[in-house]
PDB file of C-alpha atoms in Angstrom:
ATOM      1  CA  MET M   1      84.985  70.547 -26.082  1.00 60.00           C
ATOM      2  CA  THR M   2      86.890  72.265 -28.882  1.00 64.00           C
ATOM      3  CA  LEU M   3      87.475  70.026 -31.882  1.00 67.00           C
ATOM      4  CA  PRO M   4      90.579  70.331 -34.057  1.00 67.00           C
ATOM      5  CA  SER M   5      90.404  72.346 -37.244  1.00 86.00           C
ATOM      6  CA  LEU M   6      91.109  70.744 -40.595  1.00 95.00           C
ATOM      7  CA  PRO M   7      94.774  70.519 -41.547  1.00 96.00           C
ATOM      8  CA  THR M   8      96.246  73.255 -43.727  1.00 96.00           C
ATOM      9  CA  PRO M   9      95.993  72.958 -46.661  1.00 96.00           C
ATOM     10  CA  PRO M  10      92.657  71.094 -46.377  1.00 97.00           C
ATOM     11  CA  LEU M  11      93.722  68.421 -48.847  1.00 98.00           C
ATOM     12  CA  LEU M  12      93.110  64.829 -47.754  1.00 98.00           C
ATOM     13  CA  LEU M  13      95.108  62.159 -49.547  1.00 98.00           C
ATOM     14  CA  ILE M  14      93.457  58.738 -49.303  1.00 98.00           C
ATOM     15  CA  THR M  15      95.679  55.773 -50.022  1.00 98.00           C
ATOM     16  CA  ASP M  16      95.130  52.854 -52.375  1.00 98.00           C
ATOM     17  CA  ARG M  17      98.225  50.717 -52.682  1.00 97.00           C
ATOM     18  CA  THR M  18      96.734  48.870 -55.692  1.00 96.00           C
ATOM     19  CA  LEU M  19      96.798  52.126 -57.668  1.00 96.00           C
ATOM     20  CA  ALA M  20     100.121  53.452 -56.403  1.00 97.00           C
ATOM     21  CA  ARG M  21     102.999  53.640 -58.851  1.00 93.00           C
ATOM     22  CA  GLY M  22     105.730  52.268 -56.635  1.00 92.00           C
ATOM     23  CA  ASP M  23     105.988  51.841 -52.894  1.00 97.00           C
ATOM     24  CA  LEU M  24     103.015  53.397 -51.081  1.00 98.00           C
ATOM     25  CA  ALA M  25     105.170  55.086 -48.457  1.00 98.00           C
ATOM     26  CA  ASP M  26     107.258  56.666 -51.218  1.00 98.00           C
ATOM     27  CA  VAL M  27     104.127  57.982 -52.942  1.00 98.00           C
ATOM     28  CA  VAL M  28     102.830  59.478 -49.698  1.00 98.00           C
ATOM     29  CA  ALA M  29     106.209  61.003 -48.904  1.00 98.00           C
ATOM     30  CA  ALA M  30     106.323  62.587 -52.358  1.00 98.00           C
ATOM     31  CA  ALA M  31     102.829  63.994 -51.806  1.00 98.00           C
ATOM     32  CA  CYS M  32     103.996  65.493 -48.523  1.00 98.00           C
ATOM     33  CA  ALA M  33     106.994  66.998 -50.279  1.00 98.00           C
ATOM     34  CA  GLY M  34     104.467  68.705 -52.556  1.00 98.00           C
ATOM     35  CA  GLY M  35     102.665  70.240 -49.587  1.00 98.00           C
ATOM     36  CA  CYS M  36     100.179  67.586 -48.466  1.00 98.00           C
ATOM     37  CA  ARG M  37      99.750  67.647 -44.689  1.00 98.00           C
ATOM     38  CA  TRP M  38      96.914  65.158 -44.278  1.00 98.00           C
ATOM     39  CA  ALA M  39      96.778  61.548 -45.409  1.00 98.00           C
ATOM     40  CA  SER M  40      94.623  58.585 -44.465  1.00 98.00           C
ATOM     41  CA  LEU M  41      95.414  54.910 -44.774  1.00 98.00           C
ATOM     42  CA  ARG M  42      92.536  53.179 -46.552  1.00 98.00           C
ATOM     43  CA  GLU M  43      93.542  49.573 -47.084  1.00 98.00           C
ATOM     44  CA  LYS M  44      90.544  47.791 -45.610  1.00 97.00           C
ATOM     45  CA  ASP M  45      91.184  44.512 -47.409  1.00 97.00           C
ATOM     46  CA  LEU M  46      94.298  43.931 -45.311  1.00 98.00           C
ATOM     47  CA  PRO M  47      94.171  42.133 -41.954  1.00 98.00           C
ATOM     48  CA  ALA M  48      94.365  44.463 -38.971  1.00 98.00           C
ATOM     49  CA  ALA M  49      97.976  43.581 -38.157  1.00 98.00           C
ATOM     50  CA  GLU M  50      99.078  44.354 -41.714  1.00 98.00           C
ATOM     51  CA  GLN M  51      97.211  47.659 -41.685  1.00 98.00           C
ATOM     52  CA  ILE M  52      98.985  48.618 -38.470  1.00 98.00           C
ATOM     53  CA  ALA M  53     102.367  47.674 -39.951  1.00 98.00           C
ATOM     54  CA  LEU M  54     101.677  49.661 -43.124  1.00 98.00           C
ATOM     55  CA  PHE M  55     100.472  52.589 -41.045  1.00 98.00           C
ATOM     56  CA  ALA M  56     103.813  52.586 -39.237  1.00 98.00           C
ATOM     57  CA  CYS M  57     105.596  52.836 -42.597  1.00 98.00           C
ATOM     58  CA  LEU M  58     103.444  55.783 -43.595  1.00 98.00           C
ATOM     59  CA  ARG M  59     104.021  57.423 -40.226  1.00 98.00           C
ATOM     60  CA  ALA M  60     107.748  57.275 -40.847  1.00 98.00           C
ATOM     61  CA  ALA M  61     107.176  58.836 -44.282  1.00 98.00           C
ATOM     62  CA  THR M  62     104.907  61.643 -43.074  1.00 98.00           C
ATOM     63  CA  ALA M  63     106.526  62.518 -39.744  1.00 98.00           C
ATOM     64  CA  PRO M  64     109.323  64.685 -41.205  1.00 98.00           C
ATOM     65  CA  PHE M  65     106.636  66.907 -42.725  1.00 98.00           C
ATOM     66  CA  GLY M  66     104.473  67.168 -39.621  1.00 98.00           C
ATOM     67  CA  ALA M  67     101.531  65.736 -41.554  1.00 98.00           C
ATOM     68  CA  ARG M  68      98.433  64.362 -39.844  1.00 98.00           C
ATOM     69  CA  LEU M  69      97.926  60.674 -40.550  1.00 98.00           C
ATOM     70  CA  THR M  70      94.529  59.099 -40.013  1.00 98.00           C
ATOM     71  CA  LEU M  71      92.961  55.759 -40.830  1.00 98.00           C
ATOM     72  CA  HIS M  72      89.847  54.706 -42.726  1.00 98.00           C
ATOM     73  CA  GLY M  73      88.247  52.005 -40.611  1.00 98.00           C
ATOM     74  CA  SER M  74      87.237  51.389 -37.033  1.00 98.00           C
ATOM     75  CA  PRO M  75      88.125  53.680 -34.137  1.00 98.00           C
ATOM     76  CA  GLU M  76      89.626  50.690 -32.340  1.00 98.00           C
ATOM     77  CA  LEU M  77      92.016  50.018 -35.213  1.00 98.00           C
ATOM     78  CA  ALA M  78      92.912  53.703 -35.441  1.00 98.00           C
ATOM     79  CA  LEU M  79      93.726  53.691 -31.739  1.00 98.00           C
ATOM     80  CA  ALA M  80      95.831  50.548 -32.050  1.00 98.00           C
ATOM     81  CA  ALA M  81      97.767  52.045 -34.959  1.00 98.00           C
ATOM     82  CA  GLY M  82      98.407  55.296 -33.124  1.00 98.00           C
ATOM     83  CA  ALA M  83      96.555  57.296 -35.773  1.00 98.00           C
ATOM     84  CA  ASP M  84      95.765  60.996 -35.494  1.00 98.00           C
ATOM     85  CA  GLY M  85      92.124  60.193 -36.138  1.00 98.00           C
ATOM     86  CA  VAL M  86      89.688  58.000 -38.018  1.00 98.00           C
ATOM     87  CA  HIS M  87      87.471  58.224 -41.064  1.00 98.00           C
ATOM     88  CA  LEU M  88      84.252  56.307 -40.497  1.00 98.00           C
ATOM     89  CA  SER M  89      82.171  54.551 -43.104  1.00 97.00           C
ATOM     90  CA  GLY M  90      78.631  55.759 -43.679  1.00 95.00           C
ATOM     91  CA  GLY M  91      76.505  55.145 -40.623  1.00 94.00           C
ATOM     92  CA  GLY M  92      79.528  54.975 -38.324  1.00 97.00           C
ATOM     93  CA  ASP M  93      79.138  55.968 -34.684  1.00 98.00           C
ATOM     94  CA  ALA M  94      80.921  59.312 -34.438  1.00 98.00           C
ATOM     95  CA  LYS M  95      80.106  59.796 -30.746  1.00 98.00           C
ATOM     96  CA  ALA M  96      81.681  56.472 -29.835  1.00 98.00           C
ATOM     97  CA  ALA M  97      84.736  57.307 -31.959  1.00 98.00           C
ATOM     98  CA  ARG M  98      85.116  60.664 -30.225  1.00 98.00           C
ATOM     99  CA  ALA M  99      84.772  59.079 -26.803  1.00 98.00           C
ATOM    100  CA  LEU M 100      87.473  56.539 -27.634  1.00 98.00           C
ATOM    101  CA  LEU M 101      89.944  58.757 -29.473  1.00 98.00           C
ATOM    102  CA  GLY M 102      89.499  62.009 -27.565  1.00 97.00           C
ATOM    103  CA  PRO M 103      89.052  65.689 -28.455  1.00 96.00           C
ATOM    104  CA  GLY M 104      92.319  66.006 -30.361  1.00 96.00           C
ATOM    105  CA  ALA M 105      91.545  63.321 -32.931  1.00 98.00           C
ATOM    106  CA  LEU M 106      90.405  64.144 -36.455  1.00 98.00           C
ATOM    107  CA  ILE M 107      87.127  62.319 -36.998  1.00 98.00           C
ATOM    108  CA  GLY M 108      85.329  62.206 -40.331  1.00 98.00           C
ATOM    109  CA  LEU M 109      82.364  60.373 -41.791  1.00 98.00           C
ATOM    110  CA  SER M 110      81.443  59.329 -45.320  1.00 98.00           C
ATOM    111  CA  THR M 111      78.096  60.685 -46.504  1.00 97.00           C
ATOM    112  CA  HIS M 112      76.296  60.261 -49.786  1.00 95.00           C
ATOM    113  CA  THR M 113      72.857  61.788 -49.156  1.00 96.00           C
ATOM    114  CA  LEU M 114      71.560  65.089 -47.819  1.00 97.00           C
ATOM    115  CA  ALA M 115      69.857  63.228 -44.993  1.00 97.00           C
ATOM    116  CA  GLU M 116      73.209  61.850 -43.891  1.00 97.00           C
ATOM    117  CA  ALA M 117      74.748  65.322 -44.148  1.00 97.00           C
ATOM    118  CA  ALA M 118      71.951  66.815 -42.057  1.00 98.00           C
ATOM    119  CA  ALA M 119      72.448  64.172 -39.380  1.00 97.00           C
ATOM    120  CA  ALA M 120      76.199  64.851 -39.044  1.00 97.00           C
ATOM    121  CA  ASP M 121      76.962  65.638 -35.401  1.00 97.00           C
ATOM    122  CA  PRO M 122      79.084  68.795 -34.948  1.00 96.00           C
ATOM    123  CA  ALA M 123      79.870  67.761 -31.378  1.00 96.00           C
ATOM    124  CA  ALA M 124      81.602  64.588 -32.572  1.00 97.00           C
ATOM    125  CA  LEU M 125      82.717  65.175 -36.163  1.00 98.00           C
ATOM    126  CA  ASP M 126      85.364  67.441 -37.649  1.00 97.00           C
ATOM    127  CA  TYR M 127      84.229  66.894 -41.224  1.00 98.00           C
ATOM    128  CA  ILE M 128      82.170  64.767 -43.576  1.00 98.00           C
ATOM    129  CA  THR M 129      83.052  63.719 -47.082  1.00 98.00           C
ATOM    130  CA  ALA M 130      80.436  64.300 -49.765  1.00 97.00           C
ATOM    131  CA  SER M 131      80.771  61.871 -52.644  1.00 95.00           C
ATOM    132  CA  PRO M 132      80.915  61.185 -55.442  1.00 95.00           C
ATOM    133  CA  VAL M 133      81.160  64.809 -56.569  1.00 96.00           C
ATOM    134  CA  PHE M 134      82.255  63.628 -60.006  1.00 94.00           C
ATOM    135  CA  LEU M 135      82.428  60.173 -61.514  1.00 83.00           C
ATOM    136  CA  THR M 136      85.832  58.580 -61.055  1.00 73.00           C
ATOM    137  CA  ARG M 137      87.673  55.663 -62.559  1.00 65.00           C
ATOM    138  CA  SER M 138      88.986  54.757 -59.112  1.00 57.00           C
ATOM    139  CA  LYS M 139      85.461  53.575 -58.262  1.00 58.00           C
ATOM    140  CA  PRO M 140      83.665  52.839 -61.526  1.00 55.00           C
ATOM    141  CA  GLY M 141      79.906  52.571 -61.173  1.00 54.00           C
ATOM    142  CA  HIS M 142      79.923  54.589 -57.948  1.00 61.00           C
ATOM    143  CA  GLY M 143      77.290  57.261 -58.437  1.00 63.00           C
ATOM    144  CA  PRO M 144      75.303  59.106 -59.580  1.00 86.00           C
ATOM    145  CA  ALA M 145      77.571  62.122 -59.311  1.00 93.00           C
ATOM    146  CA  LEU M 146      76.472  64.939 -57.023  1.00 96.00           C
ATOM    147  CA  GLY M 147      77.929  67.619 -59.253  1.00 96.00           C
ATOM    148  CA  LEU M 148      78.704  71.103 -57.994  1.00 97.00           C
ATOM    149  CA  GLU M 149      75.069  71.895 -57.243  1.00 97.00           C
ATOM    150  CA  GLY M 150      74.761  68.758 -55.173  1.00 97.00           C
ATOM    151  CA  LEU M 151      78.007  69.581 -53.354  1.00 98.00           C
ATOM    152  CA  SER M 152      76.694  73.058 -52.603  1.00 98.00           C
ATOM    153  CA  ALA M 153      73.534  71.519 -51.137  1.00 98.00           C
ATOM    154  CA  PHE M 154      75.667  69.333 -48.852  1.00 98.00           C
ATOM    155  CA  ALA M 155      77.625  72.380 -47.685  1.00 97.00           C
ATOM    156  CA  ARG M 156      74.416  74.265 -46.898  1.00 97.00           C
ATOM    157  CA  THR M 157      72.886  71.276 -45.113  1.00 98.00           C
ATOM    158  CA  SER M 158      75.769  70.047 -42.964  1.00 98.00           C
ATOM    159  CA  ALA M 159      76.627  71.623 -39.622  1.00 97.00           C
ATOM    160  CA  VAL M 160      80.200  70.354 -39.983  1.00 97.00           C
ATOM    161  CA  PRO M 161      82.756  71.126 -42.710  1.00 97.00           C
ATOM    162  CA  VAL M 162      82.294  69.292 -45.986  1.00 98.00           C
ATOM    163  CA  VAL M 163      85.231  67.750 -47.834  1.00 98.00           C
ATOM    164  CA  ALA M 164      84.539  67.076 -51.503  1.00 98.00           C
ATOM    165  CA  LEU M 165      85.520  63.617 -52.734  1.00 97.00           C
ATOM    166  CA  ALA M 166      85.764  61.730 -56.035  1.00 95.00           C
ATOM    167  CA  GLY M 167      86.950  62.731 -59.455  1.00 94.00           C
ATOM    168  CA  ILE M 168      88.554  65.979 -58.302  1.00 96.00           C
ATOM    169  CA  ASP M 169      91.640  67.288 -60.048  1.00 95.00           C
ATOM    170  CA  SER M 170      93.426  70.597 -60.501  1.00 95.00           C
ATOM    171  CA  ALA M 171      90.807  71.647 -63.054  1.00 94.00           C
ATOM    172  CA  THR M 172      87.909  71.240 -60.616  1.00 95.00           C
ATOM    173  CA  ALA M 173      89.404  71.784 -57.149  1.00 96.00           C
ATOM    174  CA  ALA M 174      88.692  75.523 -57.075  1.00 95.00           C
ATOM    175  CA  THR M 175      85.093  75.070 -58.177  1.00 96.00           C
ATOM    176  CA  CYS M 176      84.534  72.627 -55.306  1.00 97.00           C
ATOM    177  CA  ILE M 177      85.802  75.202 -52.818  1.00 96.00           C
ATOM    178  CA  ALA M 178      83.650  77.866 -54.451  1.00 96.00           C
ATOM    179  CA  ALA M 179      80.653  75.553 -54.115  1.00 97.00           C
ATOM    180  CA  GLY M 180      81.087  75.522 -50.361  1.00 97.00           C
ATOM    181  CA  ALA M 181      83.469  72.646 -49.651  1.00 97.00           C
ATOM    182  CA  ARG M 182      86.002  73.376 -46.940  1.00 97.00           C
ATOM    183  CA  GLY M 183      88.486  70.969 -48.462  1.00 97.00           C
ATOM    184  CA  ILE M 184      89.000  68.257 -51.039  1.00 98.00           C
ATOM    185  CA  ALA M 185      89.953  64.594 -50.854  1.00 98.00           C
ATOM    186  CA  VAL M 186      91.861  62.805 -53.584  1.00 98.00           C
ATOM    187  CA  MET M 187      93.007  59.264 -54.182  1.00 97.00           C
ATOM    188  CA  GLY M 188      93.569  57.923 -57.680  1.00 95.00           C
ATOM    189  CA  GLY M 189      94.849  61.150 -59.207  1.00 95.00           C
ATOM    190  CA  VAL M 190      97.800  61.191 -56.817  1.00 97.00           C
ATOM    191  CA  MET M 191      98.223  57.437 -56.432  1.00 97.00           C
ATOM    192  CA  ARG M 192      98.490  56.963 -60.210  1.00 96.00           C
ATOM    193  CA  ALA M 193     100.550  60.066 -60.883  1.00 96.00           C
ATOM    194  CA  ASP M 194     103.995  59.716 -62.412  1.00 96.00           C
ATOM    195  CA  HIS M 195     105.025  62.601 -60.155  1.00 97.00           C
ATOM    196  CA  PRO M 196     102.847  62.734 -57.008  1.00 98.00           C
ATOM    197  CA  GLU M 197     104.712  65.769 -55.702  1.00 98.00           C
ATOM    198  CA  SER M 198     103.869  67.812 -58.797  1.00 98.00           C
ATOM    199  CA  GLU M 199     100.259  66.634 -58.727  1.00 97.00           C
ATOM    200  CA  VAL M 200      99.828  67.802 -55.151  1.00 98.00           C
ATOM    201  CA  ILE M 201     101.481  71.139 -55.908  1.00 98.00           C
ATOM    202  CA  SER M 202      98.969  71.653 -58.729  1.00 97.00           C
ATOM    203  CA  LEU M 203      96.015  70.696 -56.534  1.00 97.00           C
ATOM    204  CA  ILE M 204      97.001  73.051 -53.731  1.00 97.00           C
ATOM    205  CA  ALA M 205      97.585  75.904 -56.163  1.00 96.00           C
ATOM    206  CA  ALA M 206      94.187  75.245 -57.741  1.00 95.00           C
ATOM    207  CA  MET M 207      92.442  75.296 -54.356  1.00 92.00           C
ATOM    208  CA  ALA M 208      93.982  78.679 -53.611  1.00 86.00           C
ATOM    209  CA  ASP M 209      92.875  80.042 -56.982  1.00 76.00           C
ATOM    210  CA  ARG M 210      89.254  80.220 -55.918  1.00 60.00           C
ATOM    211  CA  PRO M 211      86.841  81.758 -58.439  1.00 53.00           C
ATOM    212  CA  THR M 212      85.143  84.959 -57.319  1.00 45.00           C
TER     213      THR M 212
END
């Protein structure tokens, strides 16, 4: 079974409607206009039916750009929403998700320790997120931060691509890639931005400007 590669650019936008400046679908559409081609609905406090309805709004916003749209939550909910994949919480059953969603789905898993990274199953997972790389005001008290050395250790340990998460901006995106991350995930920096399109443009440019 050949799993899908990460979207290009490997920039994952995670939603948080409580942080968004304006309508969430508008924020996501603006991010796509800036070059984002991968977003994930993460609104776990909403009932399932409301998540599915909101997902449909985001699908309408992302479809013109050909962006992949996944969902943070259960594989069953991702399937019901018609998502392109699922991002599982730590300890989630990646094999079961793959069996349910099929080989074309993007399946990721949250990890916070090297043991979790080492256990990541390359036959079921497309990526893991390593977090928190840096401390972030989106999740105060969530830490300690891995830092770039910790991120590098995750990249060396995991058999699947590592996506760096938490506290990443255009000033640090390139250093995360240089440390071994295959991509970056962002939430608050884009959600809170006055101009999400410009923020995404800066992030993508920074990722490409990898230190040598």
